[in-house]
Tab-separated table of C-alpha atoms in Angstrom:
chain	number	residue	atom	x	y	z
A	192	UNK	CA	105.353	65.530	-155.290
A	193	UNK	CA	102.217	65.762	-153.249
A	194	UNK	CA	101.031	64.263	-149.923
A	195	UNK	CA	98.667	62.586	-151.802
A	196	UNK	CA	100.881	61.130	-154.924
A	197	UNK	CA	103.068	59.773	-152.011
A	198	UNK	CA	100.417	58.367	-149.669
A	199	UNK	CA	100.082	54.424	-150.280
A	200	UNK	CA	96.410	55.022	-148.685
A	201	UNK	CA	94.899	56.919	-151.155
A	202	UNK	CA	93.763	55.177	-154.412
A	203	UNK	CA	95.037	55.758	-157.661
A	204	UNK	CA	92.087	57.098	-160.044
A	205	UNK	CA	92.343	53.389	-161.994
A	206	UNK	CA	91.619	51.735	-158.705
A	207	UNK	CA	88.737	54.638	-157.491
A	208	UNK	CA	87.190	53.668	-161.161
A	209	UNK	CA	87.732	49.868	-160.463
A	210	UNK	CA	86.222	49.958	-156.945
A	211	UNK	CA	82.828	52.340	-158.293
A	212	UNK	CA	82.429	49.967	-161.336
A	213	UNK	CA	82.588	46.846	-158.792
A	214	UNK	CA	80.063	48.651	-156.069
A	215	UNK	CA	78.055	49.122	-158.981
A	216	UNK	CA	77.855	45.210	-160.155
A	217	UNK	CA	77.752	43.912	-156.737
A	218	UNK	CA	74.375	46.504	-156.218
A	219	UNK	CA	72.740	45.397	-159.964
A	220	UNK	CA	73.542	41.827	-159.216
A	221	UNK	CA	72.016	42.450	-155.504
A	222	UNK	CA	68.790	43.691	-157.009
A	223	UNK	CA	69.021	41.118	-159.575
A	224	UNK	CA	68.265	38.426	-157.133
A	225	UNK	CA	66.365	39.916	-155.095
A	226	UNK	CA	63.650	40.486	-158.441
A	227	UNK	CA	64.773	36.708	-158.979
A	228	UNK	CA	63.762	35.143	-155.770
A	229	UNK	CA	60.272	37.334	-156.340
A	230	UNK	CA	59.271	35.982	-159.462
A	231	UNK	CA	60.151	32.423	-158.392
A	232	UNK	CA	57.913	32.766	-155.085
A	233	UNK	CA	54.889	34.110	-157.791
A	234	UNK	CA	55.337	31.535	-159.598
A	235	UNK	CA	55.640	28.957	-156.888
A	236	UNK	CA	52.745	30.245	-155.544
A	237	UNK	CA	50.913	30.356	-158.770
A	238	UNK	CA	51.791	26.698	-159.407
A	239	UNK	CA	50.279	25.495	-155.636
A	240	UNK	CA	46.803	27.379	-156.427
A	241	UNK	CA	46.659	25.925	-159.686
A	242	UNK	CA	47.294	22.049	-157.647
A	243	UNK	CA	45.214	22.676	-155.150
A	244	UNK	CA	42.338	23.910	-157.802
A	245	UNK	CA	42.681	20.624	-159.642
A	246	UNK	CA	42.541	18.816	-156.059
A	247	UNK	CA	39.167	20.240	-155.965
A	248	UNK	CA	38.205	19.482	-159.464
A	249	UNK	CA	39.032	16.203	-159.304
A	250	UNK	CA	37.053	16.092	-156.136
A	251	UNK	CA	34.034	16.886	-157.685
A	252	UNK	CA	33.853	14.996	-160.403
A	253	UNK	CA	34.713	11.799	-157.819
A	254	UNK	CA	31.678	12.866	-156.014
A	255	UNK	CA	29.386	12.896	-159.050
A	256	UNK	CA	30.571	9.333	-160.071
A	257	UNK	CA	29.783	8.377	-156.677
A	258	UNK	CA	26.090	9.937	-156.608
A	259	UNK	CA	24.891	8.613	-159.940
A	260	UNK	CA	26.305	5.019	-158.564
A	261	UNK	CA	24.255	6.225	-155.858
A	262	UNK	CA	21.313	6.838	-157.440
A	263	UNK	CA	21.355	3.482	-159.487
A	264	UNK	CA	19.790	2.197	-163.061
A	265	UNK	CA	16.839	4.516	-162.848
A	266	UNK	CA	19.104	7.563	-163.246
């Protein structure tokens, strides 16, 4: 027997496999929500543009109905 077949230290090739395979996941599911949290904050952000555009659309129009009561009859 070798050093190393004797050695409780030193991984067995199942558990070198095992250990790669679970680095691998916990990187992929790293990445994963990192790309997650992105596209939520887009389309958070999205969203609040699109609210505050319809604040100012309904702004405007509140401002026309106030200047043709404004403006009276004749108009």
């Amino acid at each position: 027997m070798t050093v190393l077949a004797t050695n409780p230290l030193v991984p067995t090739t199942g558990e070198a496999v095992l250990s790669v395979i679970g680095l691998a996941y916990m990187v992929f599911m790293l990445v994963f929500l990192v790309f997650l949290v992105n596209v939520l904050l887009t389309w958070h952000r999205k969203n609040k543009l699109r609210i505050i555009e319809l604040e100012f659309e309904e702004r405007a129009i509140d401002n026309r109905k106030a200047a043709r009561r404004m403006a009276g009859p004749e108009a």
